CSV table of C-alpha atoms in Angstrom, one decimal:
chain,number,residue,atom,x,y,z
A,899,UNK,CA,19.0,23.9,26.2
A,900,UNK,CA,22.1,25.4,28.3
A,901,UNK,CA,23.3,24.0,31.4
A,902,UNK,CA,21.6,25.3,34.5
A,903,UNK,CA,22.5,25.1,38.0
A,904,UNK,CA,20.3,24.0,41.4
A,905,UNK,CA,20.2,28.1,42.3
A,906,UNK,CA,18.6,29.1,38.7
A,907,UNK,CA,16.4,25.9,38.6
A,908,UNK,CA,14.8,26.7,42.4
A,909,UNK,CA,14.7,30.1,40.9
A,910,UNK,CA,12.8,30.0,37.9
A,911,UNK,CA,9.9,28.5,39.7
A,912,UNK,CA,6.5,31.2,38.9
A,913,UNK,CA,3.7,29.0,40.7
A,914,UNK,CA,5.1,27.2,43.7
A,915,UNK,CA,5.3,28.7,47.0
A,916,UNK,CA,8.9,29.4,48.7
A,917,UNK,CA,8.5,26.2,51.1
A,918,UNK,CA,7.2,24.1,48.0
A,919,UNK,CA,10.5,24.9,46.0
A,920,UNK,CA,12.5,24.6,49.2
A,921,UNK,CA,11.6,20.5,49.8
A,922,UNK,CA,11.8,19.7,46.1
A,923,UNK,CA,14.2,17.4,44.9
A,924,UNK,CA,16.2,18.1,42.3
A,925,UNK,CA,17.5,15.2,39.9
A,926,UNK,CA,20.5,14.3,40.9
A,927,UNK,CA,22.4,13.8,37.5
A,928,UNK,CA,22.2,17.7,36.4
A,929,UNK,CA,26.5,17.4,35.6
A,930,UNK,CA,25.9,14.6,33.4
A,931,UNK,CA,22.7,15.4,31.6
A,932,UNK,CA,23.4,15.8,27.6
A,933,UNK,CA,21.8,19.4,28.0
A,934,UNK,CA,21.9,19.6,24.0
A,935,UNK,CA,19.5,17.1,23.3
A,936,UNK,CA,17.2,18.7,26.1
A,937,UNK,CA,14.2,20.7,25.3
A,938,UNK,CA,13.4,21.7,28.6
A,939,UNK,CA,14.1,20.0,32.2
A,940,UNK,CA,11.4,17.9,33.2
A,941,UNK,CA,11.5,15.5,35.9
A,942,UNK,CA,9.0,13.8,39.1
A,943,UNK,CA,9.5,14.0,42.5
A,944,UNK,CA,10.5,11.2,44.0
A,945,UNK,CA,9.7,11.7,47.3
A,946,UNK,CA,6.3,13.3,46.8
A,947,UNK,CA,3.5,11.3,44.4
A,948,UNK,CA,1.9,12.5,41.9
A,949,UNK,CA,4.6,15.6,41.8
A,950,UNK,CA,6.7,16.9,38.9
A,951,UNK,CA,8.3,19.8,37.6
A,952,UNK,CA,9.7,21.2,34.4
A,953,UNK,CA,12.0,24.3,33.7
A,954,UNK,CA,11.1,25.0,30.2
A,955,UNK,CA,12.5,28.0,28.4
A,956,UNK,CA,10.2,30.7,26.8
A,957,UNK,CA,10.5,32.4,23.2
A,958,UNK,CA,12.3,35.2,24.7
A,959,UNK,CA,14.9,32.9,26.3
A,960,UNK,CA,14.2,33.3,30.2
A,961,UNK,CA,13.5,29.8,32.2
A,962,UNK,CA,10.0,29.2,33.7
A,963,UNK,CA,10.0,26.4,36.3
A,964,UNK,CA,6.8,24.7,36.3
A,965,UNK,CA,5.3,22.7,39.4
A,966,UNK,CA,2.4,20.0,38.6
A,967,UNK,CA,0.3,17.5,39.9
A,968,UNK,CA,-0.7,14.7,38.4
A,969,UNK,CA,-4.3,13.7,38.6
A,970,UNK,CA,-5.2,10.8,39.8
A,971,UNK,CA,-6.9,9.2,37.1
A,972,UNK,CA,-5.2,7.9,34.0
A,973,UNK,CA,-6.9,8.0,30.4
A,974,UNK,CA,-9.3,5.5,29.6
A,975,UNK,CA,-7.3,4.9,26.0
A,976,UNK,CA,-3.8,5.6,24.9
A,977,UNK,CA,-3.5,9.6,25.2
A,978,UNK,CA,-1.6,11.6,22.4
A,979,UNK,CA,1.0,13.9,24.5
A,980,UNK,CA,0.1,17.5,24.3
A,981,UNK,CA,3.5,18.8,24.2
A,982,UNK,CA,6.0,16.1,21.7
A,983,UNK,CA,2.6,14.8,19.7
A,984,UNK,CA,4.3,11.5,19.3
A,985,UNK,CA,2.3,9.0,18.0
A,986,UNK,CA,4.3,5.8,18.6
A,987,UNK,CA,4.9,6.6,22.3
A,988,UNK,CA,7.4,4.2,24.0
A,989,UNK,CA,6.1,5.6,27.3
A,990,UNK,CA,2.6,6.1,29.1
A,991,UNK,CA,0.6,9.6,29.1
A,992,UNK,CA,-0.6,11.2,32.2
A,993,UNK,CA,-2.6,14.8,32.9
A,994,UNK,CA,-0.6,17.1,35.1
A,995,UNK,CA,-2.3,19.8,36.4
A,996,UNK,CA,-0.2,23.2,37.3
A,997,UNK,CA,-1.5,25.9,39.2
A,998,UNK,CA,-1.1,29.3,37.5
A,999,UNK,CA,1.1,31.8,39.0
A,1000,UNK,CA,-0.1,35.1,41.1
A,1001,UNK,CA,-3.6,35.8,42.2
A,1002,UNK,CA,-5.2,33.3,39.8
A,1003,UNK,CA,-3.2,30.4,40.7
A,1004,UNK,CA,-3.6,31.8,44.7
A,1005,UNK,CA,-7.9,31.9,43.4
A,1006,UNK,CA,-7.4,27.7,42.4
A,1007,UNK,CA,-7.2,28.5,38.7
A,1008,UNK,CA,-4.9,25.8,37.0
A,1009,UNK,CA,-3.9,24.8,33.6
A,1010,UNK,CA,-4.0,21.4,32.7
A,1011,UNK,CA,-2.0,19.3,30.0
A,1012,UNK,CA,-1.4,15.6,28.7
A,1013,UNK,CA,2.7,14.9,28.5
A,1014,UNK,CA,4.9,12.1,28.8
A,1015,UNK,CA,5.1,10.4,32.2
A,1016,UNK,CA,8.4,11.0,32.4
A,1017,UNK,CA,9.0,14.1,30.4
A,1018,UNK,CA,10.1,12.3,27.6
A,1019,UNK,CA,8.9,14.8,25.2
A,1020,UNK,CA,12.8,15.8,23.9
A,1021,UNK,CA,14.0,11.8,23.4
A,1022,UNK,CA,10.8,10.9,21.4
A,1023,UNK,CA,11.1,14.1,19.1
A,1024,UNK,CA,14.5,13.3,18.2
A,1025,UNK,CA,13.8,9.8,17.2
A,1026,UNK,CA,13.6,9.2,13.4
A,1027,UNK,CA,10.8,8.9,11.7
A,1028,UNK,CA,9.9,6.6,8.5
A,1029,UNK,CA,9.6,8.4,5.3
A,1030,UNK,CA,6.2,9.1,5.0
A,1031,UNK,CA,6.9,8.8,0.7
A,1032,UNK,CA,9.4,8.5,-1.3
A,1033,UNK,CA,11.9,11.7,-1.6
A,1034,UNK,CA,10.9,12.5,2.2
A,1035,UNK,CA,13.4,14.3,3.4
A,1036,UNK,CA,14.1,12.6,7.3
A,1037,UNK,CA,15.9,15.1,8.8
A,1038,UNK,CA,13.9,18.5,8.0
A,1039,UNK,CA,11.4,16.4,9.4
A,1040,UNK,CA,12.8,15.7,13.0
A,1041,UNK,CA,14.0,19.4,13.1
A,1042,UNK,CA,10.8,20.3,12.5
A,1043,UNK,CA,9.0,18.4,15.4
A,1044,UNK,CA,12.0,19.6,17.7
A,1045,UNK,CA,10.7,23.1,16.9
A,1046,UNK,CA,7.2,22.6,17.3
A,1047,UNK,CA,7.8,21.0,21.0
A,1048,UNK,CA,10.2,24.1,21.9
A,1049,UNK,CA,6.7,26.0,20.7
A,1050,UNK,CA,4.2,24.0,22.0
A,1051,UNK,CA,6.4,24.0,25.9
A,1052,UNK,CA,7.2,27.9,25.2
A,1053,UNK,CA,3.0,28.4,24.8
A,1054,UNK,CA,2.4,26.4,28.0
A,1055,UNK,CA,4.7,28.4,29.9
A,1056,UNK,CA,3.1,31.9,28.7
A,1057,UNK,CA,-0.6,30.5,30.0
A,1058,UNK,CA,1.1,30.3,33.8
């Protein structure tokens, strides 16, 4: 992912109101983030709970900035994340819920997803995985599951 600044992150936003993408807060290391081994930008608010957003890029390039809500009640087991599919999570699983943009969203209509907590989704893809046999080739395996997640986020996206 490329660097992007506070005016194209507030934005990118397709289902938040003006006042709703006026009081959020923005993470405040965006100089110092490694953008390459970003996916997308996904972070919670820390002054509102149960708020997060993400500014995920779509197959055609363009940024969609995504609000959510989490709900209130966690899985009753260890969820799978919807979006990196890790299955040795280091981190917990919530649902977020995110409105969808024009008349539907304004009619309550929402799309709902289980992901990282703490949008860890681009960290856990990267990490290596054991050879599943011998001859397994590592590498084209990792590249592979950073592709699927820039699918997977780039299909969410297109249901807003």
């Amino acid at each position: 992912m490329l660097p992007i600044s506070e005016k194209t992150i507030r934005s990118s936003f397709v289902n938040a109101s003006r006042k709703e993408v006026t009081d959020l807060t923005l993470p405040t290391d965006l100089e110092t983030l490694d953008w390459e081994s970003l996916d997308f930008l996904g972070w919670r608010d820390p002054k509102t709970a149960r708020r997060a957003y993400a500014v995920v890029p779509t197959i055609e390039g363009d940024l969609v900035g995504i609000l959510f809500r989490q709900a209130e009640a966690s899985p009753r087991a260890r969820a799978q994340c919807s979006w990196c599919q890790d299955v040795k999570l280091p981190n917990d699983v919530v649902f977020y819920a995110a409105k969808r943009s024009g008349k539907a969203g304004r009619n309550g209509d929402t799309v709902e997803t289980l992901v990282c907590q703490d949008f860890q989704c681009s960290r856990n893809v990267r990490r290596p995985v054991p050879p599943a046999y011998e001859g397994y080739d590592v590498e084209a395996a990792r590249v592979r599951r950073i592709e699927d997640l820039q699918l997977r986020i780039a299909s969410f996206a297109a249901e807003l």
